[in-house]
Tab-separated table of C-alpha atoms and ligand atoms in Angstrom:
chain	number	residue	atom	x	y	z
A	202	MET	CA	-37.910	62.429	-91.476
A	203	ARG	CA	-35.842	59.277	-91.770
A	204	THR	CA	-34.935	60.183	-95.338
A	205	LEU	CA	-33.951	63.648	-94.320
A	206	ALA	CA	-31.757	62.293	-91.495
A	207	GLY	CA	-30.069	59.951	-93.991
A	208	LEU	CA	-29.385	62.806	-96.338
A	209	VAL	CA	-27.912	64.908	-93.582
A	210	THR	CA	-25.678	61.996	-92.567
A	211	VAL	CA	-24.367	61.649	-96.142
A	212	LEU	CA	-23.646	65.350	-96.352
A	213	VAL	CA	-21.781	65.369	-93.043
A	214	LEU	CA	-19.739	62.316	-94.020
A	215	GLY	CA	-18.929	63.949	-97.308
A	216	ALA	CA	-17.693	67.020	-95.498
A	217	CYS	CA	-15.619	65.016	-93.042
A	218	SER	CA	-13.518	62.928	-95.370
A	219	PRO	CA	-11.092	65.505	-96.699
A	220	GLN	CA	-7.534	64.866	-97.721
A	221	ALA	CA	-5.274	64.387	-94.752
A	222	ASP	CA	-4.034	67.819	-93.743
A	223	GLY	CA	-0.773	68.250	-95.589
A	224	VAL	CA	0.085	64.538	-95.705
A	225	LYS	CA	1.740	63.743	-99.005
A	226	VAL	CA	2.594	60.530	-100.736
A	227	ASP	CA	5.103	60.473	-103.562
A	228	GLY	CA	7.096	58.018	-105.625
A	229	ALA	CA	4.398	55.346	-105.351
A	230	TRP	CA	5.077	52.140	-107.271
A	231	ILE	CA	3.995	48.525	-107.253
A	232	ARG	CA	6.273	45.602	-107.908
A	233	LEU	CA	4.648	42.590	-109.530
A	234	PRO	CA	5.604	39.116	-108.258
A	235	ALA	CA	7.993	36.961	-110.294
A	236	VAL	CA	5.541	34.079	-110.019
A	237	ALA	CA	1.857	34.640	-110.818
A	238	GLY	CA	-0.303	34.059	-107.756
A	239	GLN	CA	2.341	35.295	-105.346
A	240	PRO	CA	1.789	38.635	-103.571
A	241	GLY	CA	3.041	41.899	-105.032
A	242	ALA	CA	4.190	44.876	-103.023
A	243	ALA	CA	3.636	48.617	-103.039
A	244	TYR	CA	6.215	51.235	-102.067
A	245	PHE	CA	6.083	55.014	-101.602
A	246	THR	CA	7.369	57.820	-99.454
A	247	LEU	CA	5.041	59.357	-96.874
A	248	HIS	CA	5.472	62.939	-95.763
A	249	GLY	CA	3.839	63.985	-92.504
A	250	GLY	CA	1.524	66.926	-92.499
A	251	ARG	CA	0.585	69.658	-90.080
A	252	GLU	CA	-1.085	67.175	-87.738
A	253	ALA	CA	0.264	63.815	-86.585
A	254	GLU	CA	-1.495	61.004	-88.432
A	255	THR	CA	-1.492	57.238	-88.057
A	256	LEU	CA	-1.623	55.094	-91.185
A	257	VAL	CA	-4.019	52.248	-90.562
A	258	GLY	CA	-4.631	50.736	-93.987
A	259	VAL	CA	-4.191	50.785	-97.736
A	260	SER	CA	-6.522	49.652	-100.427
A	261	THR	CA	-6.262	49.353	-104.200
A	262	ARG	CA	-8.321	47.875	-106.959
A	263	ALA	CA	-5.214	45.943	-107.990
A	264	ALA	CA	-5.473	43.511	-105.051
A	265	ASP	CA	-8.092	41.865	-102.875
A	266	ARG	CA	-6.171	42.755	-99.763
A	267	ALA	CA	-3.338	45.064	-98.794
A	268	GLU	CA	-1.379	44.628	-95.545
A	269	LEU	CA	1.176	46.928	-93.926
A	270	HIS	CA	4.405	44.981	-93.465
A	271	ASP	CA	7.819	45.727	-92.037
A	272	SER	CA	10.967	43.712	-92.703
A	273	ALA	CA	13.886	43.075	-90.383
A	274	LYS	CA	16.897	40.816	-90.320
A	275	ASP	CA	16.776	38.182	-87.612
A	276	GLY	CA	19.778	36.835	-85.711
A	277	SER	CA	20.822	34.504	-88.545
A	278	GLY	CA	20.756	37.314	-91.123
A	279	MET	CA	17.480	36.164	-92.691
A	280	THR	CA	15.014	38.899	-93.559
A	281	LYS	CA	11.629	38.368	-92.081
A	282	MET	CA	8.394	40.212	-92.714
A	283	THR	CA	5.900	41.032	-90.021
A	284	GLN	CA	2.497	42.580	-90.403
A	285	ILE	CA	2.079	45.897	-88.592
A	286	ALA	CA	-1.343	47.206	-87.572
A	287	SER	CA	-0.529	50.860	-87.986
A	288	LEU	CA	2.278	53.328	-88.569
A	289	ASP	CA	2.658	56.699	-86.863
A	290	LEU	CA	3.400	59.628	-89.124
A	291	PRO	CA	4.527	62.533	-86.917
A	292	VAL	CA	4.299	66.146	-88.028
A	293	GLY	CA	6.904	66.898	-90.657
A	294	SER	CA	8.245	63.307	-90.734
A	295	GLN	CA	9.218	61.292	-93.770
A	296	VAL	CA	8.755	57.507	-93.911
A	297	LYS	CA	9.951	55.490	-96.852
A	298	PHE	CA	8.407	52.216	-97.919
A	299	VAL	CA	11.121	50.404	-99.870
A	300	PRO	CA	12.094	46.872	-100.925
A	301	GLY	CA	13.647	45.173	-97.892
A	302	GLY	CA	11.944	47.590	-95.508
A	303	LYS	CA	8.407	48.711	-94.873
A	304	HIS	CA	6.082	47.785	-97.677
A	305	VAL	CA	2.452	47.176	-98.463
A	306	MET	CA	1.901	43.529	-99.274
A	307	LEU	CA	-0.660	43.098	-102.042
A	308	LEU	CA	-2.476	39.803	-101.634
A	309	GLY	CA	-4.778	38.429	-104.287
A	310	LEU	CA	-3.453	40.608	-107.069
A	311	VAL	CA	-5.983	40.915	-109.863
A	312	PRO	CA	-4.633	39.047	-112.903
A	313	ASN	CA	-4.917	41.885	-115.404
A	314	VAL	CA	-2.514	44.331	-113.742
A	315	HIS	CA	0.455	44.825	-115.986
A	316	ALA	CA	3.790	46.628	-115.807
A	317	GLY	CA	3.508	50.161	-117.164
A	318	GLU	CA	0.015	50.689	-115.811
A	319	LYS	CA	-0.898	53.271	-113.203
A	320	VAL	CA	-3.028	52.104	-110.300
A	321	PRO	CA	-4.519	54.196	-107.486
A	322	LEU	CA	-3.526	53.385	-103.907
A	323	THR	CA	-5.706	54.801	-101.151
A	324	LEU	CA	-4.106	55.266	-97.761
A	325	ARG	CA	-6.378	55.469	-94.755
A	326	PHE	CA	-5.497	57.213	-91.534
A	327	ALA	CA	-6.869	56.744	-88.016
A	328	SER	CA	-8.261	60.306	-88.182
A	329	GLY	CA	-10.550	59.221	-91.041
A	330	HIS	CA	-8.465	61.150	-93.563
A	331	GLU	CA	-7.570	59.451	-96.816
A	332	VAL	CA	-4.904	60.135	-99.397
A	333	THR	CA	-4.878	58.587	-102.834
A	334	ALA	CA	-1.637	58.205	-104.760
A	335	VAL	CA	-1.167	56.874	-108.254
A	336	ALA	CA	1.339	54.030	-108.341
A	337	ASP	CA	3.376	52.990	-111.401
A	338	VAL	CA	3.266	49.222	-111.859
A	339	ALA	CA	6.783	47.834	-112.330
A	340	VAL	CA	8.140	44.481	-113.527
A	341	PRO	CA	9.150	41.750	-111.046
A	342	GLY	CA	12.609	42.347	-109.590
A	343	ALA	CA	12.541	46.099	-110.177
A	344	GLU	CA	14.613	47.928	-107.590
A	345	GLN	CA	13.929	51.091	-105.696
A	346	ARG	CA	13.354	54.050	-107.887
B	167	LIG	CU1	5.311	41.614	-96.857
């Protein structure tokens, strides 16, 4: 019976992790750091779907850890990054992750990721939905595309 219960659980989980309903990710790219060992960053545009979703995490085989960050200028004009726990994606909204703004910080980049490669980024939502986008890896210093 225990085996059967396990099998049923797997089937149910399989059925419950569909693509987020209508959420789309486009223009995904990763910028490599100028100095090896420094973090890289991932950028993309998120398009809200037919249900409100909340982005809670990103993962990629290109890095040990990926954090959601936002950037803002402080009083002295310096740009500071802060980690954000989640990001709301209302129905029909569009949120851009760009250099100098929201970004995904890639910590512990694997050493064999090179410019010109394509690397999958998996975005996880609070609903349990996931969306995987393919990111183009760009050279250090590349600007928004
Ligand atoms: Cu950052």
